[in-house]
CSV table of C-alpha atoms in Angstrom, one decimal:
chain,number,residue,atom,x,y,z
A,914,MET,CA,123.4,110.0,96.1
A,915,ARG,CA,123.4,106.3,95.4
A,916,GLY,CA,120.5,105.8,97.7
A,917,ASN,CA,118.4,108.4,95.9
A,918,ALA,CA,119.4,106.7,92.5
A,919,SER,CA,118.5,103.3,93.7
A,920,ARG,CA,115.2,104.5,94.9
A,921,ASP,CA,114.4,106.1,91.6
A,922,VAL,CA,115.3,102.9,89.7
A,923,TYR,CA,113.3,100.8,92.1
A,924,ASP,CA,110.3,103.0,91.7
A,925,LYS,CA,110.5,103.1,87.9
A,926,ILE,CA,111.0,99.3,87.4
A,927,ARG,CA,108.3,98.5,90.0
A,928,SER,CA,105.8,100.8,88.2
A,929,ASP,CA,106.6,99.3,84.9
A,930,ILE,CA,106.2,95.7,86.3
A,931,LEU,CA,102.8,96.5,88.0
A,932,SER,CA,101.6,98.4,84.9
A,933,LEU,CA,102.6,95.5,82.7
A,934,GLN,CA,105.0,97.8,80.9
A,935,LEU,CA,107.4,95.0,81.7
A,936,MET,CA,105.6,91.8,81.1
A,937,PRO,CA,105.9,88.6,83.3
A,938,GLY,CA,108.9,86.6,82.1
A,939,GLU,CA,110.6,89.5,80.4
A,940,GLU,CA,114.3,90.0,80.9
A,941,ILE,CA,115.7,93.0,82.6
A,942,SER,CA,119.0,94.2,81.4
A,943,ILE,CA,121.0,96.0,84.1
A,944,ASN,CA,123.1,97.8,81.3
A,945,ARG,CA,120.1,99.0,79.5
A,946,VAL,CA,118.4,100.3,82.6
A,947,ALA,CA,121.5,102.0,83.7
A,948,GLU,CA,121.9,103.7,80.4
A,949,GLU,CA,118.2,104.7,80.1
A,950,MET,CA,118.2,106.2,83.6
A,951,GLY,CA,121.7,107.8,83.5
A,952,VAL,CA,123.0,105.8,86.5
A,953,SER,CA,125.6,103.4,87.2
A,954,ARG,CA,125.0,99.6,87.5
A,955,SER,CA,125.2,99.6,91.3
A,956,PRO,CA,121.9,101.5,92.0
A,957,VAL,CA,120.2,99.2,89.4
A,958,ARG,CA,121.5,96.0,91.1
A,959,ASP,CA,120.3,97.4,94.5
A,960,ALA,CA,116.9,98.1,93.0
A,961,LEU,CA,116.6,94.6,91.6
A,962,ILE,CA,117.6,93.0,94.9
A,963,ARG,CA,114.9,94.9,96.7
A,964,LEU,CA,112.4,93.9,93.9
A,965,SER,CA,113.4,90.3,94.2
A,966,LEU,CA,112.5,90.4,98.0
A,967,GLU,CA,109.0,91.4,96.8
A,968,SER,CA,108.9,88.5,94.4
A,969,LEU,CA,108.5,90.9,91.5
A,970,VAL,CA,111.8,89.8,89.8
A,971,ASP,CA,113.9,86.6,89.7
A,972,ILE,CA,117.6,86.9,89.8
A,973,TYR,CA,119.8,84.2,88.6
A,974,PRO,CA,123.5,84.6,89.3
A,975,GLN,CA,125.6,84.6,86.2
A,976,ARG,CA,122.6,84.5,84.1
A,977,GLY,CA,120.5,87.6,84.6
A,978,CYS,CA,117.2,88.9,85.8
A,979,TRP,CA,113.7,88.4,84.8
A,980,VAL,CA,110.3,89.8,85.7
A,981,SER,CA,108.6,87.2,87.9
A,982,LEU,CA,105.9,85.1,86.3
A,983,ILE,CA,102.6,85.4,88.1
A,984,ASP,CA,102.3,83.0,90.9
A,985,LEU,CA,98.6,82.0,91.5
A,986,GLU,CA,99.3,80.9,95.0
A,987,ARG,CA,100.4,84.4,95.8
A,988,VAL,CA,97.5,85.9,94.0
A,989,ASP,CA,95.1,83.8,96.3
A,990,GLU,CA,97.0,85.0,99.4
A,991,GLU,CA,97.3,88.6,98.3
A,992,ARG,CA,93.5,88.6,97.6
A,993,PHE,CA,92.9,87.2,100.9
A,994,LEU,CA,95.0,90.0,102.4
A,995,ARG,CA,93.2,92.6,100.5
A,996,HIS,CA,89.7,91.2,101.3
A,997,SER,CA,90.5,90.9,105.1
A,998,LEU,CA,91.7,94.4,105.4
A,999,GLU,CA,89.1,95.9,103.0
A,1000,LYS,CA,86.0,94.3,104.7
A,1001,SER,CA,87.3,95.3,108.1
A,1002,VAL,CA,87.7,99.0,107.0
A,1003,LEU,CA,84.1,99.6,105.7
A,1004,SER,CA,82.5,100.0,109.2
A,1005,TYR,CA,85.1,102.7,109.9
A,1006,PHE,CA,84.4,104.4,106.7
A,1007,ILE,CA,80.6,104.5,107.7
A,1008,GLU,CA,81.5,105.8,111.1
A,1009,TYR,CA,83.8,108.6,110.0
A,1010,SER,CA,82.6,109.5,106.4
A,1011,LYS,CA,81.0,112.9,105.6
A,1012,PRO,CA,78.9,113.8,102.5
A,1013,SER,CA,81.9,115.1,100.9
A,1014,ASP,CA,83.6,111.8,101.1
A,1015,ILE,CA,80.8,110.0,99.4
A,1016,GLN,CA,80.9,112.9,96.8
A,1017,ARG,CA,84.6,112.1,96.3
A,1018,LEU,CA,83.8,108.4,95.5
A,1019,GLU,CA,81.1,109.4,93.2
A,1020,TYR,CA,83.6,111.7,91.3
A,1021,ILE,CA,86.0,109.0,90.9
A,1022,ILE,CA,83.4,106.7,89.5
A,1023,SER,CA,82.7,109.4,87.0
A,1024,LYS,CA,86.4,109.4,86.0
A,1025,GLN,CA,86.2,105.7,85.7
A,1026,LYS,CA,83.4,106.1,83.1
A,1027,GLU,CA,85.5,108.5,81.0
A,1028,ASP,CA,88.6,106.1,81.3
A,1029,ALA,CA,86.4,103.2,80.1
A,1030,GLU,CA,85.0,105.2,77.2
A,1031,ALA,CA,88.5,106.0,76.1
A,1032,ASP,CA,89.6,102.3,76.7
A,1033,ASP,CA,92.4,103.6,78.8
A,1034,LYS,CA,93.3,100.5,80.9
A,1035,ASN,CA,96.1,102.0,83.0
A,1036,ALA,CA,93.9,105.2,83.8
A,1037,PHE,CA,90.9,103.1,84.6
A,1038,PHE,CA,93.1,100.9,87.0
A,1039,SER,CA,94.5,104.0,88.6
A,1040,SER,CA,91.1,105.3,89.2
A,1041,ASP,CA,90.1,101.9,90.7
A,1042,ASP,CA,93.0,102.1,93.1
A,1043,GLU,CA,92.1,105.7,94.0
A,1044,MET,CA,88.6,104.6,94.8
A,1045,HIS,CA,89.7,102.1,97.4
A,1046,MET,CA,92.5,104.1,98.7
A,1047,SER,CA,90.0,106.9,99.4
A,1048,ILE,CA,87.9,104.5,101.3
A,1049,PHE,CA,90.8,103.6,103.6
A,1050,GLN,CA,91.9,107.3,104.0
A,1051,THR,CA,88.4,108.3,105.2
A,1052,ALA,CA,88.4,105.3,107.6
A,1053,ARG,CA,91.7,106.6,108.9
A,1054,LYS,CA,93.4,103.3,107.9
A,1055,GLU,CA,95.9,104.6,105.3
A,1056,ARG,CA,98.7,102.5,106.7
A,1057,SER,CA,96.6,99.5,105.9
A,1058,TRP,CA,96.2,100.5,102.3
A,1059,ASN,CA,99.9,101.1,102.0
A,1060,ILE,CA,100.3,97.4,103.1
A,1061,ILE,CA,98.0,96.4,100.4
A,1062,ALA,CA,99.8,98.6,97.7
A,1063,ARG,CA,103.2,97.1,98.8
A,1064,GLU,CA,102.3,93.4,99.2
A,1065,THR,CA,99.9,92.5,96.4
A,1066,GLY,CA,102.0,92.8,93.1
A,1067,HIS,CA,101.0,89.5,91.8
A,1068,TYR,CA,97.2,90.1,92.5
A,1069,ARG,CA,97.6,93.5,91.0
A,1070,ARG,CA,99.0,92.3,87.8
A,1071,MET,CA,96.2,89.8,87.5
A,1072,ARG,CA,93.6,92.4,88.0
A,1073,LEU,CA,95.1,94.5,85.2
A,1074,LEU,CA,95.1,91.5,82.8
A,1075,SER,CA,91.4,90.9,83.6
A,1076,PHE,CA,90.7,94.3,81.8
A,1077,GLN,CA,91.3,92.4,78.5
A,1078,MET,CA,88.1,90.6,79.1
A,1079,LYS,CA,84.8,91.9,77.6
A,1080,GLY,CA,82.5,93.5,80.1
A,1081,VAL,CA,85.0,94.2,82.9
A,1082,TYR,CA,84.8,97.9,82.7
A,1083,GLU,CA,81.0,97.8,83.1
A,1084,LYS,CA,81.0,95.3,85.9
A,1085,ASN,CA,83.7,97.1,87.7
A,1086,ILE,CA,81.8,100.5,87.6
A,1087,ALA,CA,78.5,98.8,88.5
A,1088,GLN,CA,79.9,97.3,91.6
A,1089,HIS,CA,81.6,100.6,92.6
A,1090,GLU,CA,78.3,102.3,92.2
A,1091,GLU,CA,76.4,99.7,94.3
A,1092,LEU,CA,79.2,99.9,97.0
A,1093,VAL,CA,79.0,103.6,97.2
A,1094,GLY,CA,75.2,103.4,97.4
A,1095,ALA,CA,75.5,101.0,100.3
A,1096,LEU,CA,78.1,103.2,102.1
A,1097,LYS,CA,75.8,106.3,101.5
A,1098,GLU,CA,73.0,104.4,103.1
A,1099,LYS,CA,75.3,103.3,105.9
A,1100,ASN,CA,74.2,99.8,105.2
A,1101,ILE,CA,77.2,97.7,106.4
A,1102,GLN,CA,75.8,94.3,105.5
A,1103,LYS,CA,75.1,95.3,101.9
A,1104,ALA,CA,78.5,97.0,101.7
A,1105,LEU,CA,80.2,93.8,102.8
A,1106,GLN,CA,78.4,91.7,100.3
A,1107,ILE,CA,79.1,94.0,97.5
A,1108,GLU,CA,82.9,94.1,98.5
A,1109,GLY,CA,83.2,90.4,98.6
A,1110,GLU,CA,81.6,89.9,95.1
A,1111,HIS,CA,84.0,92.7,93.9
A,1112,ILE,CA,87.2,91.1,95.2
A,1113,PHE,CA,86.3,87.6,94.3
A,1114,LYS,CA,85.0,88.2,90.9
A,1115,LEU,CA,88.6,87.7,89.7
A,1116,THR,CA,88.3,84.0,90.8
A,1117,PHE,CA,85.8,83.3,88.1
A,1118,GLU,CA,87.9,85.1,85.4
A,1119,THR,CA,91.2,83.4,86.3
A,1120,GLY,CA,90.8,80.4,83.6
A,1121,GLU,CA,90.1,82.7,80.7
A,1122,ILE,CA,93.0,85.2,81.7
A,1123,ILE,CA,95.4,82.2,81.7
A,1124,ARG,CA,94.2,80.8,78.4
A,1125,THR,CA,94.7,84.2,76.9
A,1126,ASN,CA,98.1,84.8,78.4
A,1127,PRO,CA,99.6,81.3,79.2
A,1128,LEU,CA,103.2,82.3,79.2
A,1129,PHE,CA,102.8,84.8,82.1
A,1130,PHE,CA,102.0,82.1,84.8
A,1131,LYS,CA,104.0,79.7,86.9
A,1132,GLU,CA,103.5,76.2,85.2
A,1133,GLU,CA,102.8,74.3,88.4
A,1134,ARG,CA,99.6,76.2,89.3
A,1135,LYS,CA,98.5,77.0,85.7
A,1136,ASN,CA,98.0,73.2,84.9
A,1137,GLU,CA,95.8,72.9,88.0
A,1138,ILE,CA,93.3,75.5,86.7
A,1139,GLU,CA,93.4,74.7,83.0
């Protein structure tokens, strides 16, 4: 029972961190979480230890627990991980995909347009993940996507913050449409070019994101970019 409770608490806190319901630097009260989820303190502590191993929370003995600030060095490395896996998977998608797989991607883009129209950042972000996950699934590399989902928490939060910026919805949708077009044409070189532009566009948005949210970032790298 404790294992199930710990997993439920872990899933809830992790989801709240990655969706920015819990902001970088925000304190997490073990007592409050235990009360809200109807569990004892032990599974909450277990969940927080697990999250600390993923660098999503910082635990200070005798002081408390806080959501980790975004580490720009980790953002860089996590982006590298995603780019390395995603560019490698595109050729497999082209090899294995059927017309129905392309139609699935086109449907997801239509959902993104609806999410953008409603200015629903979390729904748009979920559709964005669904788009890329579908590419990995069709390419028969779903475990590789699971690695990305598990290991890129800092990059993920940075991506979500980027949706505060003007024009990000439109740019994201346009790049997805271009990528799907290239995959439909089985043009691997064009697909690789678009994927690189899509992944690394965040590099050019970093300065503005930090200026808008300065307290969310580790000081040592924040000063280098500003």
